[in-house]
mmCIF file of N, CA, C and O in Angstrom:
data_model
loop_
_atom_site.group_PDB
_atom_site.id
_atom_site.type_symbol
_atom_site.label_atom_id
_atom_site.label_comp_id
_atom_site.label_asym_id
_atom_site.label_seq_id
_atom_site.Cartn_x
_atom_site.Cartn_y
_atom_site.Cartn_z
ATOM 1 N N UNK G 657 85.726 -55.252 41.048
ATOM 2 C CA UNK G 657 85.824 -55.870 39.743
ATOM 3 C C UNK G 657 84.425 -56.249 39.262
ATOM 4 O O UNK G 657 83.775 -57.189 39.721
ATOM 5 N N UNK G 658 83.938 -55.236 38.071
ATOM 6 C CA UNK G 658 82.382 -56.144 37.574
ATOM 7 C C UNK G 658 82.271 -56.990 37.071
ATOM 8 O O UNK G 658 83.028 -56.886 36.106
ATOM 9 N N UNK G 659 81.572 -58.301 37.017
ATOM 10 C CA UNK G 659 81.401 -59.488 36.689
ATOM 11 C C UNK G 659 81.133 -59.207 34.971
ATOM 12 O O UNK G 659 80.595 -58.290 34.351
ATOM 13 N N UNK G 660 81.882 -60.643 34.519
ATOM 14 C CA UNK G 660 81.553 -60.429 32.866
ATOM 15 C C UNK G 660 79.959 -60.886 32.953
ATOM 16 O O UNK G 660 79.271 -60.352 32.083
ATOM 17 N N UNK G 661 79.549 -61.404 33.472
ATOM 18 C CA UNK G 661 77.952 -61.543 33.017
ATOM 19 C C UNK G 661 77.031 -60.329 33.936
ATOM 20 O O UNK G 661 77.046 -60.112 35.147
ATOM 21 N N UNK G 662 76.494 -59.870 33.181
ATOM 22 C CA UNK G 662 74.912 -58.761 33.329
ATOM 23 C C UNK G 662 74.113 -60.262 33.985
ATOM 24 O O UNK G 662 73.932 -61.317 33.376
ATOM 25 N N UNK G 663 73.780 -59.968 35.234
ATOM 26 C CA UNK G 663 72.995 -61.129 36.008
ATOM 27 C C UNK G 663 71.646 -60.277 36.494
ATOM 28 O O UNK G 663 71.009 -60.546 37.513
ATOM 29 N N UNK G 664 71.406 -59.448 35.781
ATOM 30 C CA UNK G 664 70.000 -58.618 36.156
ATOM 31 C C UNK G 664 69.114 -59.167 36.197
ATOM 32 O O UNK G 664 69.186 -60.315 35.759
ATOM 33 N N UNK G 665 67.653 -58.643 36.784
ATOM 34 C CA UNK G 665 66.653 -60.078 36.420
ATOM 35 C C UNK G 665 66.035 -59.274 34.798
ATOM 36 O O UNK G 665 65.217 -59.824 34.061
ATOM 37 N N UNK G 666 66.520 -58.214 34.592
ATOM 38 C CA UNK G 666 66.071 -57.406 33.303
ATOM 39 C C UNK G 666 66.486 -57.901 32.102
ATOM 40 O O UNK G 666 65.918 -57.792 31.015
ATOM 41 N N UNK G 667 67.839 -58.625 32.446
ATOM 42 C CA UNK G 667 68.890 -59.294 31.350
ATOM 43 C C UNK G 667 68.044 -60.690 31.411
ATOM 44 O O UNK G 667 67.300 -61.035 30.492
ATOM 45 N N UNK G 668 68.243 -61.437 32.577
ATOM 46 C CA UNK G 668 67.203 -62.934 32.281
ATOM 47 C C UNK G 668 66.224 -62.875 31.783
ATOM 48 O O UNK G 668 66.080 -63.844 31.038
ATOM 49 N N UNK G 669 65.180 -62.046 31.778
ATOM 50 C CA UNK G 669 64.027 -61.946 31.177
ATOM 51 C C UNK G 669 64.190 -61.949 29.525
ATOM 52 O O UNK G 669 63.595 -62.638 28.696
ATOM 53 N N UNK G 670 65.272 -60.871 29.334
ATOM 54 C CA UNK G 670 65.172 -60.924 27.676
ATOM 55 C C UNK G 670 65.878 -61.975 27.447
ATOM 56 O O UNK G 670 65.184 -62.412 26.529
ATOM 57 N N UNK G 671 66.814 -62.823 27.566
ATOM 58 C CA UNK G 671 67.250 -63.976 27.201
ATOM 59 C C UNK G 671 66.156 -65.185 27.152
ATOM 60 O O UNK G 671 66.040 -66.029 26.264
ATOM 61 N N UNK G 672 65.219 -65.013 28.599
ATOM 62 C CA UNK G 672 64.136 -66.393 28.546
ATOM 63 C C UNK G 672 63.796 -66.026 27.182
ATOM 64 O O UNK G 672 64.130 -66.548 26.118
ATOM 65 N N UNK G 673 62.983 -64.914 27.459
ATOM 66 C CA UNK G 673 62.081 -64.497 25.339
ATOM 67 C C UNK G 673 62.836 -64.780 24.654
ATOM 68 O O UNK G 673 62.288 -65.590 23.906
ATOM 69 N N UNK G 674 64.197 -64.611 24.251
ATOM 70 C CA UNK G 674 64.780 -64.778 23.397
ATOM 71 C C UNK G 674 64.799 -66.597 23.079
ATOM 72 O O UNK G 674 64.596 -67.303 22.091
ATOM 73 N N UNK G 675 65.038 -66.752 24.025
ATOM 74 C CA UNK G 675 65.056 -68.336 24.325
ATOM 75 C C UNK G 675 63.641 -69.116 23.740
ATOM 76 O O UNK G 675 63.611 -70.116 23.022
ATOM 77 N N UNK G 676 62.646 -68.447 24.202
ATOM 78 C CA UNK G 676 61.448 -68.619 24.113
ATOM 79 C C UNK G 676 60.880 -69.016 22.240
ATOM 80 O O UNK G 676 60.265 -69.859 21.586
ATOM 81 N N UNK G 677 61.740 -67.514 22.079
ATOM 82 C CA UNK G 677 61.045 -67.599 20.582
ATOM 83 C C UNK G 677 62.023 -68.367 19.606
ATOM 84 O O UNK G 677 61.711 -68.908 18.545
ATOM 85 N N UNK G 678 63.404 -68.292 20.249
ATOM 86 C CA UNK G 678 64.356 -69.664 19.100
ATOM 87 C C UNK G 678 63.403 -71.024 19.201
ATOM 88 O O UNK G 678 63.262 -71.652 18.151
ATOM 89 N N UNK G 679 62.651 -71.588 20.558
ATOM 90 C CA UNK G 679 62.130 -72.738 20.652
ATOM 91 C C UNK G 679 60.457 -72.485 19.715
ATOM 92 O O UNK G 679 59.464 -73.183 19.511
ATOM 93 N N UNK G 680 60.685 -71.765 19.531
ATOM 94 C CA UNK G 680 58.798 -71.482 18.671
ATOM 95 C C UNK G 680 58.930 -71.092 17.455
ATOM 96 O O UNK G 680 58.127 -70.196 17.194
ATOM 97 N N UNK G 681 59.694 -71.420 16.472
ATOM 98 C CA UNK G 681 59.806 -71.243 15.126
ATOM 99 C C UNK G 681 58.859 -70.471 14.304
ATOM 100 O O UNK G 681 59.101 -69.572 13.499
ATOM 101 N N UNK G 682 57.479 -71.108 14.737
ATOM 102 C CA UNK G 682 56.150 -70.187 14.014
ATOM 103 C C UNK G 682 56.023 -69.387 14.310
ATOM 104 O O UNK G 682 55.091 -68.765 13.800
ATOM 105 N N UNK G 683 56.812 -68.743 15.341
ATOM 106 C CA UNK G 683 56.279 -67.441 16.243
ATOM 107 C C UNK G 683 56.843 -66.337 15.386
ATOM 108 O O UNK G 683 58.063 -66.169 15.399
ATOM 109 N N UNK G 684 55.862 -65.354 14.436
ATOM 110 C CA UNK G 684 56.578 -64.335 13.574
ATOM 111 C C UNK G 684 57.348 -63.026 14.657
ATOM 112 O O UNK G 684 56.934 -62.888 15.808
ATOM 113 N N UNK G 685 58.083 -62.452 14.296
ATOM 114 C CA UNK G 685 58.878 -61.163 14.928
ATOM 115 C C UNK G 685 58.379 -60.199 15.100
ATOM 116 O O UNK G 685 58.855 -59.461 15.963
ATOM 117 N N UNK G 686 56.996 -59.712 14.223
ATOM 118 C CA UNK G 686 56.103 -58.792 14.273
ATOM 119 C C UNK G 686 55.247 -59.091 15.912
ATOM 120 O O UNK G 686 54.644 -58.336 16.674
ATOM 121 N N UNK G 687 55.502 -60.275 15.940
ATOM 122 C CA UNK G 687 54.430 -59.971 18.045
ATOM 123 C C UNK G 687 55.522 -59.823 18.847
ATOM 124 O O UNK G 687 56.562 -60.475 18.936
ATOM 125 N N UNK G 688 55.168 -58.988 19.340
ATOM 126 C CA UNK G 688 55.664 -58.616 21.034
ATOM 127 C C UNK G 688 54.956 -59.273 21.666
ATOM 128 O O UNK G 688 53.737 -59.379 21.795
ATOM 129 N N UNK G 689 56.156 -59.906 22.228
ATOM 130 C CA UNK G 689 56.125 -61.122 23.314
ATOM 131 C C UNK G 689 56.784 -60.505 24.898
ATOM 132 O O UNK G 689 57.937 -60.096 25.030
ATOM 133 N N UNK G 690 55.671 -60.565 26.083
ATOM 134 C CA UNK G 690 56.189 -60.255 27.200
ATOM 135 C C UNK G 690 55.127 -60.755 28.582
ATOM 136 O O UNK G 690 53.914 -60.934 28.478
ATOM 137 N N UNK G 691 55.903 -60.908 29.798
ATOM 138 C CA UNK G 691 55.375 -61.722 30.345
ATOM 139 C C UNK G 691 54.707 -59.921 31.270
ATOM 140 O O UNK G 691 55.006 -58.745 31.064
ATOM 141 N N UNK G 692 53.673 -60.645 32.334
ATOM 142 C CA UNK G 692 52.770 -59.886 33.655
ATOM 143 C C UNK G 692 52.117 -60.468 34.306
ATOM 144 O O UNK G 692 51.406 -61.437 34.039
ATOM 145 N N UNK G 693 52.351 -59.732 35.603
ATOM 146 C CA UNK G 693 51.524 -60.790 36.370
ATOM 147 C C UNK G 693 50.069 -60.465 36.589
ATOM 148 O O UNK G 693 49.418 -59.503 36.181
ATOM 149 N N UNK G 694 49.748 -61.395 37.259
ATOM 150 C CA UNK G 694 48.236 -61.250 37.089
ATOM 151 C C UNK G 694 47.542 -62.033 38.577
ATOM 152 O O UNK G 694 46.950 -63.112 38.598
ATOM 153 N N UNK G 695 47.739 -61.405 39.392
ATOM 154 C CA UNK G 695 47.881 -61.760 40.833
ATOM 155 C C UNK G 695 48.713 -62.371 41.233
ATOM 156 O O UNK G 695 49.821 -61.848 41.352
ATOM 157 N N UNK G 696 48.426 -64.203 41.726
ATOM 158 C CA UNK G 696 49.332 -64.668 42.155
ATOM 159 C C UNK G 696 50.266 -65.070 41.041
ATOM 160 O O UNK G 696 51.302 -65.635 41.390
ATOM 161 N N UNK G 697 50.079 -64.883 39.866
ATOM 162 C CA UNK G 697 50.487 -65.898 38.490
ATOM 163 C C UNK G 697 51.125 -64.743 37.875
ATOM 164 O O UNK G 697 51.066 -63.545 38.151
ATOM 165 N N UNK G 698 51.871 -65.517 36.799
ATOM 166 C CA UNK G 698 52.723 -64.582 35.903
ATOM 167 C C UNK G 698 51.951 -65.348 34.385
ATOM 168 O O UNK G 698 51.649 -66.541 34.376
ATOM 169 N N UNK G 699 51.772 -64.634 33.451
ATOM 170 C CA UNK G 699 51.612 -64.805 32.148
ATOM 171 C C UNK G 699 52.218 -63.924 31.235
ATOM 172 O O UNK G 699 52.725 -62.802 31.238
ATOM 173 N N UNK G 700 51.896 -65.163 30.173
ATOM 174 C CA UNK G 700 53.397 -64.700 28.945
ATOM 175 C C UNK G 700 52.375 -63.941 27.919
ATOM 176 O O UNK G 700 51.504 -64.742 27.582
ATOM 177 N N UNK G 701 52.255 -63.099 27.520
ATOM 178 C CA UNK G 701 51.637 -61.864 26.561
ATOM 179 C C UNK G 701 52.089 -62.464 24.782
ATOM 180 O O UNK G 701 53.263 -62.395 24.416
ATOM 181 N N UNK G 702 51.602 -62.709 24.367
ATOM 182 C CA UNK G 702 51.575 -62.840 22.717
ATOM 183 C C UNK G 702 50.647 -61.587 22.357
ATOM 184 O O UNK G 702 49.439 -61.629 22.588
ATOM 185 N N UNK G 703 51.311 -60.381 21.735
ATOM 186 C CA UNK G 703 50.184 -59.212 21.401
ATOM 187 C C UNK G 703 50.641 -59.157 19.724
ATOM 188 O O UNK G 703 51.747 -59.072 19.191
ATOM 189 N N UNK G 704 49.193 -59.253 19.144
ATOM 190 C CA UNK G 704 49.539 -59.042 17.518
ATOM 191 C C UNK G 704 48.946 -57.684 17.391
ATOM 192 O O UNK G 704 47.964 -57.408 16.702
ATOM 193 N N UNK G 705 49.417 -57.126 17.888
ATOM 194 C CA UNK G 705 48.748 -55.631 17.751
ATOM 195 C C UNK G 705 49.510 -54.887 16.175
ATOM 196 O O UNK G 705 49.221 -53.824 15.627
ATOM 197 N N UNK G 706 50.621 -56.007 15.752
ATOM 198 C CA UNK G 706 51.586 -55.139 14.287
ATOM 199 C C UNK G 706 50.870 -56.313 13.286
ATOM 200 O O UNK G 706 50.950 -56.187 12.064
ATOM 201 N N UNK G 707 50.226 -57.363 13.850
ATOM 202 C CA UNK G 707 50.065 -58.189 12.830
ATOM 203 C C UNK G 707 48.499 -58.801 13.087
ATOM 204 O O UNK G 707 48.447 -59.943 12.632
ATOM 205 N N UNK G 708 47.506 -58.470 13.546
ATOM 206 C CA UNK G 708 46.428 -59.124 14.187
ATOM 207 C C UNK G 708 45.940 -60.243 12.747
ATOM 208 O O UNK G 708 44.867 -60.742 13.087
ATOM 209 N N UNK G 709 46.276 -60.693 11.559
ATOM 210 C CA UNK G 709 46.218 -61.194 10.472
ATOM 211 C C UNK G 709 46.464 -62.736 11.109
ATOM 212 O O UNK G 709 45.685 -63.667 10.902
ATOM 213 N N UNK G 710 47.999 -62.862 12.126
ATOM 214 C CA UNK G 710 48.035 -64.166 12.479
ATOM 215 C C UNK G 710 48.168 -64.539 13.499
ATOM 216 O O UNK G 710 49.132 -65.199 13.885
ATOM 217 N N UNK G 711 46.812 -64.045 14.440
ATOM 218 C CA UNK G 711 46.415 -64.533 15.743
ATOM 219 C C UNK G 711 46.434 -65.500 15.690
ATOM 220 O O UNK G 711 47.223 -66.288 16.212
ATOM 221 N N UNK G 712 45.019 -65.792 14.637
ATOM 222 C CA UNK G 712 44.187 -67.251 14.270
ATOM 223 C C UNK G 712 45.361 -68.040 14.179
ATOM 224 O O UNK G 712 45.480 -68.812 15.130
ATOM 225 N N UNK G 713 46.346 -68.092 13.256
ATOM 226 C CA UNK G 713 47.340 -68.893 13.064
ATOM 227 C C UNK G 713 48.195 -69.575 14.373
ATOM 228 O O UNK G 713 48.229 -70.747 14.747
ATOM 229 N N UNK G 714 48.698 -68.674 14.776
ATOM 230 C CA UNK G 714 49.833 -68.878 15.898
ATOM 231 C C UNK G 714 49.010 -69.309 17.289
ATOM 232 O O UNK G 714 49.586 -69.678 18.313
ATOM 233 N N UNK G 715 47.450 -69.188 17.134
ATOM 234 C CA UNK G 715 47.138 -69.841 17.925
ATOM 235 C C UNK G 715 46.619 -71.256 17.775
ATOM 236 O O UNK G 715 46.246 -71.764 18.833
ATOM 237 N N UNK G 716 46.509 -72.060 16.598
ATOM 238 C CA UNK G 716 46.793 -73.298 16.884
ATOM 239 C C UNK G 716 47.805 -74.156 16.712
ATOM 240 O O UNK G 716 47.836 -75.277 16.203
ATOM 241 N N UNK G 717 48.716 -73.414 17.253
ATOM 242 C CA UNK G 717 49.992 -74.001 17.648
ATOM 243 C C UNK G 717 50.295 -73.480 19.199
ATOM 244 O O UNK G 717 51.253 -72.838 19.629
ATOM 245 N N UNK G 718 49.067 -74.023 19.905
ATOM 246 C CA UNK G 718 49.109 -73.870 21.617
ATOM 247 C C UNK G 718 49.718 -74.810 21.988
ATOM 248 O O UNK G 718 50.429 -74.520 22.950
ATOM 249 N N UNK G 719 49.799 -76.003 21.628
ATOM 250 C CA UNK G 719 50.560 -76.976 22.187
ATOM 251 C C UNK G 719 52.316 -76.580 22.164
ATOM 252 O O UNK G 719 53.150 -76.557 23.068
ATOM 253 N N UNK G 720 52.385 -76.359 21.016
ATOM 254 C CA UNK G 720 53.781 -76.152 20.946
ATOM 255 C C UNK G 720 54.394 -74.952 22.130
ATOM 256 O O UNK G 720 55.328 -74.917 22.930
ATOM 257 N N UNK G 721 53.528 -74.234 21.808
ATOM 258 C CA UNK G 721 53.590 -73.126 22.766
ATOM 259 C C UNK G 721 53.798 -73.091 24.088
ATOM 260 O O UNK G 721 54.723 -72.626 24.754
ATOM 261 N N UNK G 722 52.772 -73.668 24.385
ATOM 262 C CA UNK G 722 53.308 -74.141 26.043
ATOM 263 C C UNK G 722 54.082 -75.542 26.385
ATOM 264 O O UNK G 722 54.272 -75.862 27.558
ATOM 265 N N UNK G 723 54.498 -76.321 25.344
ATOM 266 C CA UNK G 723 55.445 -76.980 25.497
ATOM 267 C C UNK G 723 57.074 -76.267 25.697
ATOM 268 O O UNK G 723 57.958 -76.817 26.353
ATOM 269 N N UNK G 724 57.205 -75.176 25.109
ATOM 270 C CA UNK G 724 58.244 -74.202 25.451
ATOM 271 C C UNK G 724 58.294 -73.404 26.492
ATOM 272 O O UNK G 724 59.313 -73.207 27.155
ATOM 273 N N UNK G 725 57.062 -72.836 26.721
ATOM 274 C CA UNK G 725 56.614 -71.787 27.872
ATOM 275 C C UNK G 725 56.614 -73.139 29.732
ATOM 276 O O UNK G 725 56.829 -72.835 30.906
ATOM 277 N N UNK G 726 56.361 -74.156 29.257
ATOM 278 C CA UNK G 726 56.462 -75.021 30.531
ATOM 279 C C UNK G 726 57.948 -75.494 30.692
ATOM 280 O O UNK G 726 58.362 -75.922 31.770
ATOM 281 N N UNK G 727 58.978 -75.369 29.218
ATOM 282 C CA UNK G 727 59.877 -75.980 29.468
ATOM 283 C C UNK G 727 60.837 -74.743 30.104
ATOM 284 O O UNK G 727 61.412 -74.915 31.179
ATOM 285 N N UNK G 728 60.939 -73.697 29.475
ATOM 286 C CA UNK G 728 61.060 -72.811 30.426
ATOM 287 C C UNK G 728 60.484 -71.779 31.615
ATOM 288 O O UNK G 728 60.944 -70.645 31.747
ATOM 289 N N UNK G 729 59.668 -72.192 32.262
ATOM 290 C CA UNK G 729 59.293 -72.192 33.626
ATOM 291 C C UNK G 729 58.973 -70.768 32.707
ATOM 292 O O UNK G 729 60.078 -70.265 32.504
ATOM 293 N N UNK G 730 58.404 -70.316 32.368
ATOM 294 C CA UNK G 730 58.434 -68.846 32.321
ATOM 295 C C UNK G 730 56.704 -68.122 32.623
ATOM 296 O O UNK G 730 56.499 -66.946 32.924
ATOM 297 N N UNK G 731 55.559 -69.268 32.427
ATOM 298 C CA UNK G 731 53.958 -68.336 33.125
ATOM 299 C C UNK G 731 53.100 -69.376 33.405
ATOM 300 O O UNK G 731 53.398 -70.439 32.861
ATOM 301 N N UNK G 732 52.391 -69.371 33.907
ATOM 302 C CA UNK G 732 51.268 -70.229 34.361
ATOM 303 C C UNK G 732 50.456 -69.931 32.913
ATOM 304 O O UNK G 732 50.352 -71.065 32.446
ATOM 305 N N UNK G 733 49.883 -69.089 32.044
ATOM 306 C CA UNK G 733 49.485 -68.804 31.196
ATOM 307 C C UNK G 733 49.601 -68.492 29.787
ATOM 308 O O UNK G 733 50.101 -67.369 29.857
ATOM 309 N N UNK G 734 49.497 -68.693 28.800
ATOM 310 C CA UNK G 734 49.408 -67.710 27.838
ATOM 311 C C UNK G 734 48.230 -66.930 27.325
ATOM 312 O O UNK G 734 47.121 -67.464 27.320
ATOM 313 N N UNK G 735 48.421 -65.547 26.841
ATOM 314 C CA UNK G 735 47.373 -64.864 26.569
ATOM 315 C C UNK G 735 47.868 -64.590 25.292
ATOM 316 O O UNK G 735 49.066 -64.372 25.113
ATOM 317 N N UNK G 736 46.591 -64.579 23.888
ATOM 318 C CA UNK G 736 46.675 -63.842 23.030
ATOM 319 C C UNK G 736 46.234 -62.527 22.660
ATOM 320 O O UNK G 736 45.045 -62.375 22.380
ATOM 321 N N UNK G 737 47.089 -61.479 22.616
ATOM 322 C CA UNK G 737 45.874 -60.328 22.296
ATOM 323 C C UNK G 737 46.331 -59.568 21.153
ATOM 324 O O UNK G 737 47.459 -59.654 20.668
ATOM 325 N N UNK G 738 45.350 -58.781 20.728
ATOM 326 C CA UNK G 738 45.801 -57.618 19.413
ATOM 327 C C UNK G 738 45.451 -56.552 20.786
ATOM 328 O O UNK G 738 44.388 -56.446 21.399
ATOM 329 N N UNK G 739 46.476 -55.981 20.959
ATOM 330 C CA UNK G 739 46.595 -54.721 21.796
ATOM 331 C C UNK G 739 46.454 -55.039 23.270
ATOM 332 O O UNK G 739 47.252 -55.546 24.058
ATOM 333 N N UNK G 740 44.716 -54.422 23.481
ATOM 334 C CA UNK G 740 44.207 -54.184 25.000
ATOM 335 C C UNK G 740 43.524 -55.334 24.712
ATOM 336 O O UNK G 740 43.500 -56.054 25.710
ATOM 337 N N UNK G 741 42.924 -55.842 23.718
ATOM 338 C CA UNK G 741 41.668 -56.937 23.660
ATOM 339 C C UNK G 741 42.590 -58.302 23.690
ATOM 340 O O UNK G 741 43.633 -58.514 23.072
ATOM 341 N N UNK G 742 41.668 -59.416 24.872
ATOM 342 C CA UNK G 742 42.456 -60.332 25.001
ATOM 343 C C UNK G 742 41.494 -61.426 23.886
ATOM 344 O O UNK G 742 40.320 -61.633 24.195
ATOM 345 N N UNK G 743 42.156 -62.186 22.411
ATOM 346 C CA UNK G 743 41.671 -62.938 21.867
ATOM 347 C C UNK G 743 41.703 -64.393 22.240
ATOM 348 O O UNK G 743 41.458 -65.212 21.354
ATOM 349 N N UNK G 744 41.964 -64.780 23.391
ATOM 350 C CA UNK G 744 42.360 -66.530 23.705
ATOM 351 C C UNK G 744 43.455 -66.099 24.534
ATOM 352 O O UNK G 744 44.205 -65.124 24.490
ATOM 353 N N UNK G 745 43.301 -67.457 25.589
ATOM 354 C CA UNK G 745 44.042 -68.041 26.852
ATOM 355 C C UNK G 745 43.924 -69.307 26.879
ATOM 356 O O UNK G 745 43.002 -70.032 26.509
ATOM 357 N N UNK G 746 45.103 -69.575 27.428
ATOM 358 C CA UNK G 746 45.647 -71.017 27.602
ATOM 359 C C UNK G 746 46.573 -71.155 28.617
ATOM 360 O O UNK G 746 47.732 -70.750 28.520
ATOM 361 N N UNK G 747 45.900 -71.965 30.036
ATOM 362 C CA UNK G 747 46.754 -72.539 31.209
ATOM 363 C C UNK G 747 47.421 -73.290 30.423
ATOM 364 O O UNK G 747 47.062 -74.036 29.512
ATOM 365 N N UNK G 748 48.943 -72.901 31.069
ATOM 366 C CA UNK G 748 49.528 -74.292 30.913
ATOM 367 C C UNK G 748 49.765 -74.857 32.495
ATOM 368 O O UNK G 748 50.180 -74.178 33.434
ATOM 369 N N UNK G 749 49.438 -76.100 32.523
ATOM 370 C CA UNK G 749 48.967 -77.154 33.957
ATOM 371 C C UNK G 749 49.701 -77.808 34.508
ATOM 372 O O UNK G 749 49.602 -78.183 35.676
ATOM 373 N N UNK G 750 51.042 -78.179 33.318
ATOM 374 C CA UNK G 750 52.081 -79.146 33.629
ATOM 375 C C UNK G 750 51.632 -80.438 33.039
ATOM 376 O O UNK G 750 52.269 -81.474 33.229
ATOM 377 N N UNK G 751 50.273 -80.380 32.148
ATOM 378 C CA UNK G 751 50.226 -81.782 31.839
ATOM 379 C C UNK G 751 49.723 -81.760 29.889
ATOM 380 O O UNK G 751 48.907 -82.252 29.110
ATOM 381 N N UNK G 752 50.724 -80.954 29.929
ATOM 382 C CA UNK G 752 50.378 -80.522 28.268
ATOM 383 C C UNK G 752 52.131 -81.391 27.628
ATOM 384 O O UNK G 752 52.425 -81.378 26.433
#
């Protein structure tokens, strides 16, 4: 008998994002949002590669940002980039 819930970790992942971006209001739909790791750490990817117009923007709203990204456990980091180029990073520490 298959379970009514998809318990993949492929399915949790898109629900955290999904989750992620209902809690970030400013966050436009044009960035792809996705997490990678990066040795021992996982970080959450903000790429304006469809919109590089509102990097500047959406990045001073870091606080908010990792007030969501800490509340759901989801990276030690955030990175902003337009594509391959990384424009700004931000640990989050646990004391944001």
């Amino acid at each position: 008998m298959e379970s009514p819930l998809n318990c993949t970790s492929a399915n949790f992942e898109k629900v955290a994002l999904q989750r992620f971006r209902s809690l970030v209001t400013c966050l436009p739909e044009k960035i792809k949002v996705f997490r990678e790791p990066w040795g021992r750490s996982t970080v959450l990817c903000l790429d304006f590669i469809s919109c590089p117009h509102l990097c500047p923007v959406v990045q001073k709203q870091t606080y908010l940002l990792a007030i969501a990204v800490e509340q759901l456990g989801l990276a030690n980091s955030v990175i902003f980039r337009i594509g391959k180029k990384i424009m700004g990073w931000t640990r989050i520490d646990g004391s944001e």
